[in-house]
PDB file of C-alpha atoms in Angstrom:
ATOM      1  CA  MET A  14      94.489 112.267 143.155  1.00  0.00           C
ATOM      2  CA  ALA A  15      96.461 108.688 144.546  1.00  0.00           C
ATOM      3  CA  ALA A  16      98.988 106.932 141.708  1.00  0.00           C
ATOM      4  CA  SER A  17      97.629 103.082 142.144  1.00  0.00           C
ATOM      5  CA  ALA A  18      93.446 105.461 141.760  1.00  0.00           C
ATOM      6  CA  VAL A  19      94.429 106.794 138.323  1.00  0.00           C
ATOM      7  CA  PRO A  20      92.806 106.060 135.284  1.00  0.00           C
ATOM      8  CA  ARG A  21      93.877 104.951 131.715  1.00  0.00           C
ATOM      9  CA  ALA A  22      92.554 108.232 130.762  1.00  0.00           C
ATOM     10  CA  TYR A  23      93.034 111.964 130.038  1.00  0.00           C
ATOM     11  CA  PHE A  24      89.280 112.142 131.169  1.00  0.00           C
ATOM     12  CA  VAL A  25      86.502 110.906 133.232  1.00  0.00           C
ATOM     13  CA  PRO A  26      82.807 110.803 133.842  1.00  0.00           C
ATOM     14  CA  ARG A  27      81.734 113.563 136.480  1.00  0.00           C
ATOM     15  CA  GLY A  28      78.042 113.861 135.142  1.00  0.00           C
ATOM     16  CA  GLU A  29      76.090 114.830 131.552  1.00  0.00           C
ATOM     17  CA  ASN A  30      78.407 115.728 128.982  1.00  0.00           C
ATOM     18  CA  VAL A  31      81.138 117.523 132.387  1.00  0.00           C
ATOM     19  CA  PHE A  32      84.642 115.272 132.019  1.00  0.00           C
ATOM     20  CA  ALA A  33      87.913 115.822 134.720  1.00  0.00           C
ATOM     21  CA  ALA A  34      91.141 115.829 134.039  1.00  0.00           C
ATOM     22  CA  THR A  35      93.718 112.849 135.595  1.00  0.00           C
ATOM     23  CA  PRO A  36      97.439 112.914 135.969  1.00  0.00           C
ATOM     24  CA  PHE A  37      97.722 112.089 132.051  1.00  0.00           C
ATOM     25  CA  THR A  38      97.218 115.977 131.127  1.00  0.00           C
ATOM     26  CA  VAL A  39      99.398 116.930 132.219  1.00  0.00           C
ATOM     27  CA  GLY A  40     102.213 118.508 130.195  1.00  0.00           C
ATOM     28  CA  PRO A  41     106.151 119.751 129.473  1.00  0.00           C
ATOM     29  CA  TRP A  42     105.696 123.640 131.019  1.00  0.00           C
ATOM     30  CA  SER A  43     103.932 123.176 133.712  1.00  0.00           C
ATOM     31  CA  GLY A  44     102.870 120.393 136.255  1.00  0.00           C
ATOM     32  CA  LYS A  45     100.125 122.315 136.470  1.00  0.00           C
ATOM     33  CA  LEU A  46      99.164 122.539 133.244  1.00  0.00           C
ATOM     34  CA  GLN A  47      97.925 120.295 130.060  1.00  0.00           C
ATOM     35  CA  HIS A  48      98.829 119.307 126.891  1.00  0.00           C
ATOM     36  CA  ALA A  49      96.886 120.095 124.226  1.00  0.00           C
ATOM     37  CA  GLY A  50      96.125 117.072 122.686  1.00  0.00           C
ATOM     38  CA  PRO A  51      94.304 114.895 125.130  1.00  0.00           C
ATOM     39  CA  PRO A  52      91.501 118.213 125.203  1.00  0.00           C
ATOM     40  CA  SER A  53      92.067 118.404 121.749  1.00  0.00           C
ATOM     41  CA  ALA A  54      91.032 114.954 121.529  1.00  0.00           C
ATOM     42  CA  LEU A  55      88.046 114.638 123.560  1.00  0.00           C
ATOM     43  CA  VAL A  56      86.978 118.481 121.215  1.00  0.00           C
ATOM     44  CA  ALA A  57      87.482 115.844 118.515  1.00  0.00           C
ATOM     45  CA  ARG A  58      84.969 112.718 120.020  1.00  0.00           C
ATOM     46  CA  ALA A  59      82.632 115.441 120.775  1.00  0.00           C
ATOM     47  CA  PHE A  60      83.042 116.624 117.182  1.00  0.00           C
ATOM     48  CA  GLU A  61      81.742 112.822 116.297  1.00  0.00           C
ATOM     49  CA  GLN A  62      78.822 112.591 117.789  1.00  0.00           C
ATOM     50  CA  LYS A  63      77.463 115.637 116.618  1.00  0.00           C
ATOM     51  CA  ALA A  64      79.047 114.613 113.315  1.00  0.00           C
ATOM     52  CA  ARG A  65      76.958 111.560 113.124  1.00  0.00           C
ATOM     53  CA  GLU A  66      73.524 111.954 114.567  1.00  0.00           C
ATOM     54  CA  LEU A  67      73.877 114.692 111.509  1.00  0.00           C
ATOM     55  CA  GLY A  68      74.431 111.453 109.148  1.00  0.00           C
ATOM     56  CA  HIS A  69      77.331 113.669 108.026  1.00  0.00           C
ATOM     57  CA  PRO A  70      80.436 111.095 110.265  1.00  0.00           C
ATOM     58  CA  LEU A  71      82.860 112.321 108.676  1.00  0.00           C
ATOM     59  CA  VAL A  72      85.378 115.012 109.924  1.00  0.00           C
ATOM     60  CA  PRO A  73      88.671 115.931 107.955  1.00  0.00           C
ATOM     61  CA  ARG A  74      88.752 119.434 107.945  1.00  0.00           C
ATOM     62  CA  LEU A  75      89.467 120.109 112.045  1.00  0.00           C
ATOM     63  CA  SER A  76      90.617 123.443 113.543  1.00  0.00           C
ATOM     64  CA  MET A  77      91.240 123.554 117.768  1.00  0.00           C
ATOM     65  CA  PHE A  78      92.504 127.469 118.872  1.00  0.00           C
ATOM     66  CA  ILE A  79      94.142 127.337 122.582  1.00  0.00           C
ATOM     67  CA  LEU A  80      93.190 130.459 124.228  1.00  0.00           C
ATOM     68  CA  LYS A  81      94.606 129.932 127.588  1.00  0.00           C
ATOM     69  CA  PRO A  82      96.506 127.896 129.581  1.00  0.00           C
ATOM     70  CA  ILE A  83      93.768 125.004 130.464  1.00  0.00           C
ATOM     71  CA  PRO A  84      95.079 123.596 133.670  1.00  0.00           C
ATOM     72  CA  ALA A  85      95.314 119.946 134.856  1.00  0.00           C
ATOM     73  CA  ILE A  86      94.610 117.096 136.858  1.00  0.00           C
ATOM     74  CA  ASP A  87      90.824 116.979 138.301  1.00  0.00           C
ATOM     75  CA  ALA A  88      89.777 121.057 136.885  1.00  0.00           C
ATOM     76  CA  LEU A  89      86.190 120.077 135.306  1.00  0.00           C
ATOM     77  CA  PHE A  90      85.438 120.668 131.667  1.00  0.00           C
ATOM     78  CA  ALA A  91      82.156 120.761 129.805  1.00  0.00           C
ATOM     79  CA  VAL A  92      82.097 120.542 125.926  1.00  0.00           C
ATOM     80  CA  ASP A  93      79.070 122.136 124.106  1.00  0.00           C
ATOM     81  CA  VAL A  94      79.087 122.489 120.446  1.00  0.00           C
ATOM     82  CA  SER A  95      77.060 123.781 117.594  1.00  0.00           C
ATOM     83  CA  ILE A  96      75.645 123.590 114.082  1.00  0.00           C
ATOM     84  CA  ILE A  97      77.006 125.532 111.842  1.00  0.00           C
ATOM     85  CA  ARG A  98      74.765 124.907 109.059  1.00  0.00           C
ATOM     86  CA  LYS A  99      73.521 121.555 107.704  1.00  0.00           C
ATOM     87  CA  GLY A 100      73.872 121.089 104.254  1.00  0.00           C
ATOM     88  CA  ALA A 101      72.977 118.059 101.915  1.00  0.00           C
ATOM     89  CA  ALA A 102      76.703 117.008 102.110  1.00  0.00           C
ATOM     90  CA  VAL A 103      78.672 119.344 104.360  1.00  0.00           C
ATOM     91  CA  SER A 104      78.456 120.728 107.569  1.00  0.00           C
ATOM     92  CA  HIS A 105      79.913 123.020 110.018  1.00  0.00           C
ATOM     93  CA  LEU A 106      80.675 122.937 113.123  1.00  0.00           C
ATOM     94  CA  GLU A 107      81.676 125.209 116.223  1.00  0.00           C
ATOM     95  CA  ALA A 108      82.458 123.871 120.147  1.00  0.00           C
ATOM     96  CA  SER A 109      83.705 125.481 123.170  1.00  0.00           C
ATOM     97  CA  LEU A 110      85.278 123.263 125.818  1.00  0.00           C
ATOM     98  CA  LYS A 111      84.773 125.954 129.046  1.00  0.00           C
ATOM     99  CA  LEU A 112      86.962 125.468 132.320  1.00  0.00           C
ATOM    100  CA  LEU A 113      83.737 125.483 135.135  1.00  0.00           C
ATOM    101  CA  LYS A 114      83.927 127.183 138.087  1.00  0.00           C
ATOM    102  CA  LYS A 115      81.843 127.049 141.732  1.00  0.00           C
ATOM    103  CA  GLY A 116      78.223 128.248 140.631  1.00  0.00           C
ATOM    104  CA  GLY A 117      78.814 126.086 137.366  1.00  0.00           C
ATOM    105  CA  GLN A 118      79.673 129.431 135.231  1.00  0.00           C
ATOM    106  CA  GLY A 119      81.624 128.346 132.228  1.00  0.00           C
ATOM    107  CA  ASP A 120      85.993 130.108 131.630  1.00  0.00           C
ATOM    108  CA  GLU A 121      86.302 129.387 127.790  1.00  0.00           C
ATOM    109  CA  VAL A 122      90.041 127.477 127.062  1.00  0.00           C
ATOM    110  CA  ILE A 123      89.681 125.943 123.583  1.00  0.00           C
ATOM    111  CA  ARG A 124      87.180 126.963 120.725  1.00  0.00           C
ATOM    112  CA  ALA A 125      87.369 124.939 117.853  1.00  0.00           C
ATOM    113  CA  HIS A 126      85.462 124.418 114.584  1.00  0.00           C
ATOM    114  CA  ALA A 127      84.817 121.424 112.465  1.00  0.00           C
ATOM    115  CA  VAL A 128      83.279 120.341 108.805  1.00  0.00           C
ATOM    116  CA  CYS A 129      82.280 117.200 108.281  1.00  0.00           C
ATOM    117  CA  TYR A 130      80.880 115.630 105.769  1.00  0.00           C
ATOM    118  CA  ARG A 131      78.279 112.523 104.608  1.00  0.00           C
ATOM    119  CA  GLU A 132      79.814 109.597 103.427  1.00  0.00           C
ATOM    120  CA  SER A 133      79.692 108.187  99.354  1.00  0.00           C
ATOM    121  CA  THR A 134      81.464 104.686  97.580  1.00  0.00           C
ATOM    122  CA  ILE A 135      83.356 106.205  94.507  1.00  0.00           C
ATOM    123  CA  ASP A 136      84.620 102.494  92.742  1.00  0.00           C
ATOM    124  CA  ASP A 137      85.718 104.439  89.702  1.00  0.00           C
ATOM    125  CA  LEU A 138      88.544 107.050  91.139  1.00  0.00           C
ATOM    126  CA  PRO A 139      91.946 106.024  90.058  1.00  0.00           C
ATOM    127  CA  ARG A 140      94.296 104.834  92.328  1.00  0.00           C
ATOM    128  CA  LEU A 141      96.714 107.625  92.528  1.00  0.00           C
ATOM    129  CA  ALA A 142      93.678 110.274  93.726  1.00  0.00           C
ATOM    130  CA  VAL A 143      93.399 107.356  96.531  1.00  0.00           C
ATOM    131  CA  GLN A 144      96.716 107.383  97.279  1.00  0.00           C
ATOM    132  CA  ARG A 145      99.028 110.495  96.433  1.00  0.00           C
ATOM    133  CA  ALA A 146     102.103 109.874  94.449  1.00  0.00           C
ATOM    134  CA  GLY A 147     105.680 111.336  95.897  1.00  0.00           C
ATOM    135  CA  ILE A 148     103.479 111.104  98.999  1.00  0.00           C
ATOM    136  CA  ALA A 149     106.803 108.353 100.396  1.00  0.00           C
ATOM    137  CA  CYS A 150     105.849 106.741 103.923  1.00  0.00           C
ATOM    138  CA  PRO A 151     108.285 106.299 106.441  1.00  0.00           C
ATOM    139  CA  PRO A 152     108.929 102.903 108.750  1.00  0.00           C
ATOM    140  CA  SER A 153     106.333 101.120 109.390  1.00  0.00           C
ATOM    141  CA  PRO A 154     105.959 101.259 113.426  1.00  0.00           C
ATOM    142  CA  GLU A 155     107.460  97.563 113.306  1.00  0.00           C
ATOM    143  CA  ALA A 156     110.351  99.261 111.853  1.00  0.00           C
ATOM    144  CA  SER A 157     111.032 101.746 114.206  1.00  0.00           C
ATOM    145  CA  ALA A 158     112.548 101.943 117.453  1.00  0.00           C
ATOM    146  CA  PRO A 159     111.653 102.883 120.704  1.00  0.00           C
ATOM    147  CA  VAL A 160     112.209 105.618 121.538  1.00  0.00           C
ATOM    148  CA  SER A 161     110.639 108.043 125.055  1.00  0.00           C
ATOM    149  CA  PHE A 162     109.399 112.200 125.115  1.00  0.00           C
ATOM    150  CA  PRO A 163     113.220 113.941 127.163  1.00  0.00           C
ATOM    151  CA  THR A 164     112.836 114.606 130.486  1.00  0.00           C
ATOM    152  CA  GLY A 165     115.042 116.760 131.196  1.00  0.00           C
ATOM    153  CA  TRP A 166     112.594 119.651 130.043  1.00  0.00           C
ATOM    154  CA  TRP A 167     109.549 117.525 130.868  1.00  0.00           C
ATOM    155  CA  ASN A 168     108.304 119.528 134.560  1.00  0.00           C
ATOM    156  CA  GLY A 169     105.407 117.639 134.257  1.00  0.00           C
ATOM    157  CA  ALA A 170     104.225 114.715 136.153  1.00  0.00           C
ATOM    158  CA  SER A 171     106.592 112.862 136.272  1.00  0.00           C
ATOM    159  CA  GLU A 172     104.698 108.659 136.876  1.00  0.00           C
ATOM    160  CA  HIS A 173     101.888 110.726 135.146  1.00  0.00           C
ATOM    161  CA  GLY A 174     101.125 112.427 132.158  1.00  0.00           C
ATOM    162  CA  TYR A 175     101.038 113.339 128.620  1.00  0.00           C
ATOM    163  CA  ASN A 176     104.636 111.720 128.272  1.00  0.00           C
ATOM    164  CA  LYS A 177     103.279 108.585 129.793  1.00  0.00           C
ATOM    165  CA  SER A 178     100.311 108.089 127.609  1.00  0.00           C
ATOM    166  CA  MET A 179     101.798 106.892 124.888  1.00  0.00           C
ATOM    167  CA  THR A 180     104.391 103.979 123.228  1.00  0.00           C
ATOM    168  CA  LEU A 181     106.309 106.249 120.810  1.00  0.00           C
ATOM    169  CA  LYS A 182     108.909 105.339 117.936  1.00  0.00           C
ATOM    170  CA  ILE A 183     110.941 107.253 115.952  1.00  0.00           C
ATOM    171  CA  ALA A 184     110.677 106.579 112.067  1.00  0.00           C
ATOM    172  CA  GLY A 185     113.246 109.371 110.469  1.00  0.00           C
ATOM    173  CA  GLY A 186     115.751 112.842 112.048  1.00  0.00           C
ATOM    174  CA  ASP A 187     118.255 112.743 114.383  1.00  0.00           C
ATOM    175  CA  GLY A 188     116.132 112.335 117.408  1.00  0.00           C
ATOM    176  CA  ILE A 189     113.234 114.634 119.353  1.00  0.00           C
ATOM    177  CA  SER A 190     112.584 118.009 119.658  1.00  0.00           C
ATOM    178  CA  ASN A 191     116.084 118.113 117.656  1.00  0.00           C
ATOM    179  CA  GLY A 192     115.129 118.923 114.146  1.00  0.00           C
ATOM    180  CA  PRO A 193     112.588 117.778 111.388  1.00  0.00           C
ATOM    181  CA  CYS A 194     111.971 114.431 113.070  1.00  0.00           C
ATOM    182  CA  ALA A 195     109.529 111.422 112.282  1.00  0.00           C
ATOM    183  CA  ILE A 196     107.803 109.336 115.146  1.00  0.00           C
ATOM    184  CA  TRP A 197     104.795 107.394 115.010  1.00  0.00           C
ATOM    185  CA  SER A 198     102.588 107.944 118.369  1.00  0.00           C
ATOM    186  CA  ARG A 199     100.501 104.236 120.389  1.00  0.00           C
ATOM    187  CA  VAL A 200      97.794 106.398 122.282  1.00  0.00           C
ATOM    188  CA  GLU A 201      98.163 103.462 125.317  1.00  0.00           C
ATOM    189  CA  VAL A 202      94.506 105.458 127.929  1.00  0.00           C
ATOM    190  CA  ALA A 203      91.123 106.401 126.788  1.00  0.00           C
ATOM    191  CA  VAL A 204      90.956 109.717 125.677  1.00  0.00           C
ATOM    192  CA  VAL A 205      87.220 109.493 127.897  1.00  0.00           C
ATOM    193  CA  GLU A 206      87.029 106.593 130.424  1.00  0.00           C
ATOM    194  CA  GLY A 207      85.119 103.896 129.517  1.00  0.00           C
ATOM    195  CA  GLU A 208      85.165 104.523 126.185  1.00  0.00           C
ATOM    196  CA  VAL A 209      87.881 102.907 122.784  1.00  0.00           C
ATOM    197  CA  ALA A 210      89.191 105.101 121.706  1.00  0.00           C
ATOM    198  CA  THR A 211      88.057 106.375 118.052  1.00  0.00           C
ATOM    199  CA  PRO A 212      91.905 106.897 115.324  1.00  0.00           C
ATOM    200  CA  LEU A 213      91.063 110.968 114.371  1.00  0.00           C
ATOM    201  CA  GLN A 214      90.778 111.145 119.039  1.00  0.00           C
ATOM    202  CA  ARG A 215      94.388 108.698 118.969  1.00  0.00           C
ATOM    203  CA  LEU A 216      95.056 111.069 115.729  1.00  0.00           C
ATOM    204  CA  ILE A 217      94.522 114.616 116.824  1.00  0.00           C
ATOM    205  CA  ALA A 218      96.147 113.982 120.384  1.00  0.00           C
ATOM    206  CA  PHE A 219      99.967 113.160 119.225  1.00  0.00           C
ATOM    207  CA  ALA A 220      98.652 115.983 116.993  1.00  0.00           C
ATOM    208  CA  ASP A 221      99.262 118.923 118.458  1.00  0.00           C
ATOM    209  CA  SER A 222     102.880 117.536 119.277  1.00  0.00           C
ATOM    210  CA  GLY A 223     104.842 117.914 116.092  1.00  0.00           C
ATOM    211  CA  ASN A 224     106.048 121.447 117.365  1.00  0.00           C
ATOM    212  CA  GLY A 225     107.248 119.892 119.755  1.00  0.00           C
ATOM    213  CA  VAL A 226     108.911 116.251 118.093  1.00  0.00           C
ATOM    214  CA  SER A 227     110.589 118.271 115.900  1.00  0.00           C
ATOM    215  CA  ALA A 228     111.703 121.759 118.551  1.00  0.00           C
ATOM    216  CA  CYS A 229     114.979 123.420 116.312  1.00  0.00           C
ATOM    217  CA  VAL A 230     116.004 124.328 119.330  1.00  0.00           C
ATOM    218  CA  PRO A 231     116.468 122.999 122.100  1.00  0.00           C
ATOM    219  CA  PRO A 232     113.416 123.055 124.464  1.00  0.00           C
ATOM    220  CA  ALA A 233     115.057 124.887 127.175  1.00  0.00           C
ATOM    221  CA  THR A 234     116.382 127.919 125.543  1.00  0.00           C
ATOM    222  CA  VAL A 235     113.435 129.685 124.499  1.00  0.00           C
ATOM    223  CA  ASN A 236     109.667 128.779 124.879  1.00  0.00           C
ATOM    224  CA  PHE A 237     107.084 127.888 122.002  1.00  0.00           C
ATOM    225  CA  MET A 238     103.191 126.913 122.622  1.00  0.00           C
ATOM    226  CA  ASN A 239     100.849 126.659 119.855  1.00  0.00           C
ATOM    227  CA  CYS A 240      98.383 128.514 119.927  1.00  0.00           C
ATOM    228  CA  ASP A 241      95.933 126.719 117.994  1.00  0.00           C
ATOM    229  CA  VAL A 242      96.117 123.330 115.431  1.00  0.00           C
ATOM    230  CA  THR A 243      94.741 122.124 112.112  1.00  0.00           C
ATOM    231  CA  LEU A 244      93.993 119.206 110.481  1.00  0.00           C
ATOM    232  CA  HIS A 245      92.825 118.885 106.683  1.00  0.00           C
ATOM    233  CA  LEU A 246      92.821 115.314 106.040  1.00  0.00           C
ATOM    234  CA  ASN A 247      92.600 113.384 102.053  1.00  0.00           C
ATOM    235  CA  ARG A 248      91.032 110.142 104.355  1.00  0.00           C
ATOM    236  CA  MET A 249      90.285 109.419 107.925  1.00  0.00           C
ATOM    237  CA  PRO A 250      93.118 107.675 109.942  1.00  0.00           C
ATOM    238  CA  ARG A 251      92.696 103.258 110.765  1.00  0.00           C
ATOM    239  CA  GLY A 252      94.594 101.458 113.217  1.00  0.00           C
ATOM    240  CA  ASP A 253      95.767 102.568 116.383  1.00  0.00           C
ATOM    241  CA  TRP A 254      99.612 104.123 114.658  1.00  0.00           C
ATOM    242  CA  MET A 255      99.437 107.660 114.080  1.00  0.00           C
ATOM    243  CA  CYS A 256     102.992 109.579 112.773  1.00  0.00           C
ATOM    244  CA  LEU A 257     103.780 112.569 112.183  1.00  0.00           C
ATOM    245  CA  ASP A 258     106.550 113.927 110.340  1.00  0.00           C
ATOM    246  CA  ALA A 259     107.504 116.760 110.940  1.00  0.00           C
ATOM    247  CA  ARG A 260     109.579 120.259 110.830  1.00  0.00           C
ATOM    248  CA  THR A 261     109.433 123.143 112.896  1.00  0.00           C
ATOM    249  CA  ASP A 262     110.594 126.538 111.818  1.00  0.00           C
ATOM    250  CA  MET A 263     111.242 129.948 113.984  1.00  0.00           C
ATOM    251  CA  SER A 264     111.032 133.523 113.378  1.00  0.00           C
ATOM    252  CA  THR A 265     113.015 135.880 115.541  1.00  0.00           C
ATOM    253  CA  GLN A 266     110.343 138.072 115.320  1.00  0.00           C
ATOM    254  CA  GLY A 267     108.568 135.906 118.132  1.00  0.00           C
ATOM    255  CA  PHE A 268     106.422 133.436 115.400  1.00  0.00           C
ATOM    256  CA  GLY A 269     107.196 130.011 113.678  1.00  0.00           C
ATOM    257  CA  LEU A 270     104.941 127.423 111.983  1.00  0.00           C
ATOM    258  CA  ALA A 271     105.316 123.660 112.539  1.00  0.00           C
ATOM    259  CA  THR A 272     104.104 121.830 109.239  1.00  0.00           C
ATOM    260  CA  THR A 273     103.465 118.635 109.645  1.00  0.00           C
ATOM    261  CA  ARG A 274     101.992 115.257 107.606  1.00  0.00           C
ATOM    262  CA  LEU A 275     100.200 112.719 109.184  1.00  0.00           C
ATOM    263  CA  PHE A 276      99.796 108.738 108.663  1.00  0.00           C
ATOM    264  CA  ASP A 277      98.877 106.236 109.865  1.00  0.00           C
ATOM    265  CA  ALA A 278     100.010 102.025 109.196  1.00  0.00           C
ATOM    266  CA  GLU A 279      98.287 102.460 105.517  1.00  0.00           C
ATOM    267  CA  GLY A 280      99.755 105.990 104.529  1.00  0.00           C
ATOM    268  CA  PHE A 281      99.451 108.907 104.125  1.00  0.00           C
ATOM    269  CA  ILE A 282      96.019 110.304 105.484  1.00  0.00           C
ATOM    270  CA  GLY A 283      96.332 114.881 104.943  1.00  0.00           C
ATOM    271  CA  THR A 284      98.350 117.543 107.126  1.00  0.00           C
ATOM    272  CA  SER A 285      98.527 119.523 110.155  1.00  0.00           C
ATOM    273  CA  ASN A 286      99.964 122.981 111.144  1.00  0.00           C
ATOM    274  CA  GLN A 287     100.347 124.987 114.443  1.00  0.00           C
ATOM    275  CA  SER A 288     101.602 128.981 114.846  1.00  0.00           C
ATOM    276  CA  LEU A 289     103.525 128.934 117.259  1.00  0.00           C
ATOM    277  CA  PHE A 290     103.985 132.056 120.501  1.00  0.00           C
ATOM    278  CA  VAL A 291     108.096 132.049 120.969  1.00  0.00           C
ATOM    279  CA  SER A 292     109.230 134.409 123.407  1.00  0.00           C
ATOM    280  CA  PRO A 293     112.313 133.394 126.424  1.00  0.00           C
ATOM    281  CA  PHE A 294     112.375 130.850 128.286  1.00  0.00           C
ATOM    282  CA  ALA A 295     109.925 130.296 131.373  1.00  0.00           C
ATOM    283  CA  LYS A 296     110.426 127.362 133.280  1.00  0.00           C
ATOM    284  CA  SER A 297     106.191 127.116 133.864  1.00  0.00           C
ATOM    285  CA  PRO A 298     105.015 129.855 131.422  1.00  0.00           C
ATOM    286  CA  THR A 299     101.439 129.964 132.409  1.00  0.00           C
ATOM    287  CA  LYS A 300     100.084 132.960 130.344  1.00  0.00           C
ATOM    288  CA  LEU A 301      99.410 133.349 126.547  1.00  0.00           C
TER     289      LEU A 301
END
């Protein structure tokens, strides 16, 4: 794909419910593989659409299970959403993101679950229940300094790639991939070409980076790819700017955990967790 022809989006429609990945999906591990944020955002988009159809438009819980490395750049994908249960107030959905092969067969790369709620208004809810006491918000995006993803360990595209798809600002810690870190992101590309990314799509596109921004060892020391990401929200995100206040811990047994508090410009919105597979460093890990 010529540089001048690269769409300002993670995915481009290629027929009914079929999407082609662009170079902006390329992650740090390999120029041939996606960062898991963009495909997770594509799945979140499908959940939002189905949730609205059911009349349960709030999606405060999402779990993405990454089954295998996800190819990038012109690879074709389809998202299927099924209803596990539709209740009066709460519905459970399941989604499958499949890599399409010749003949139309799909190879599943992400399996996901969502819980969606109908919207209700509670005018007399005590203020402390709406904005939790004791949750210290990071400095605002305006008060935070610009920063970029480290380039030394980025094996993906240089001109494009996930690392070029957003504006970052550091809000706490000693920098990216140097221990606990608070960092703001504003995604600058669409999830699907021709659409405006929703706040939830922006959030999950970045939430998958919690383990990377708060890495507790230099990224060229070990590999620590996440096998999943789960979000629990106390309200739906609003606006363009999303913040991860993240911490990554690893064990000598070959796994770890990234725990992240999530914020938008209005305050605390929830948490996310990622389970990590930790292994000796390989420049281009391709197997989970």
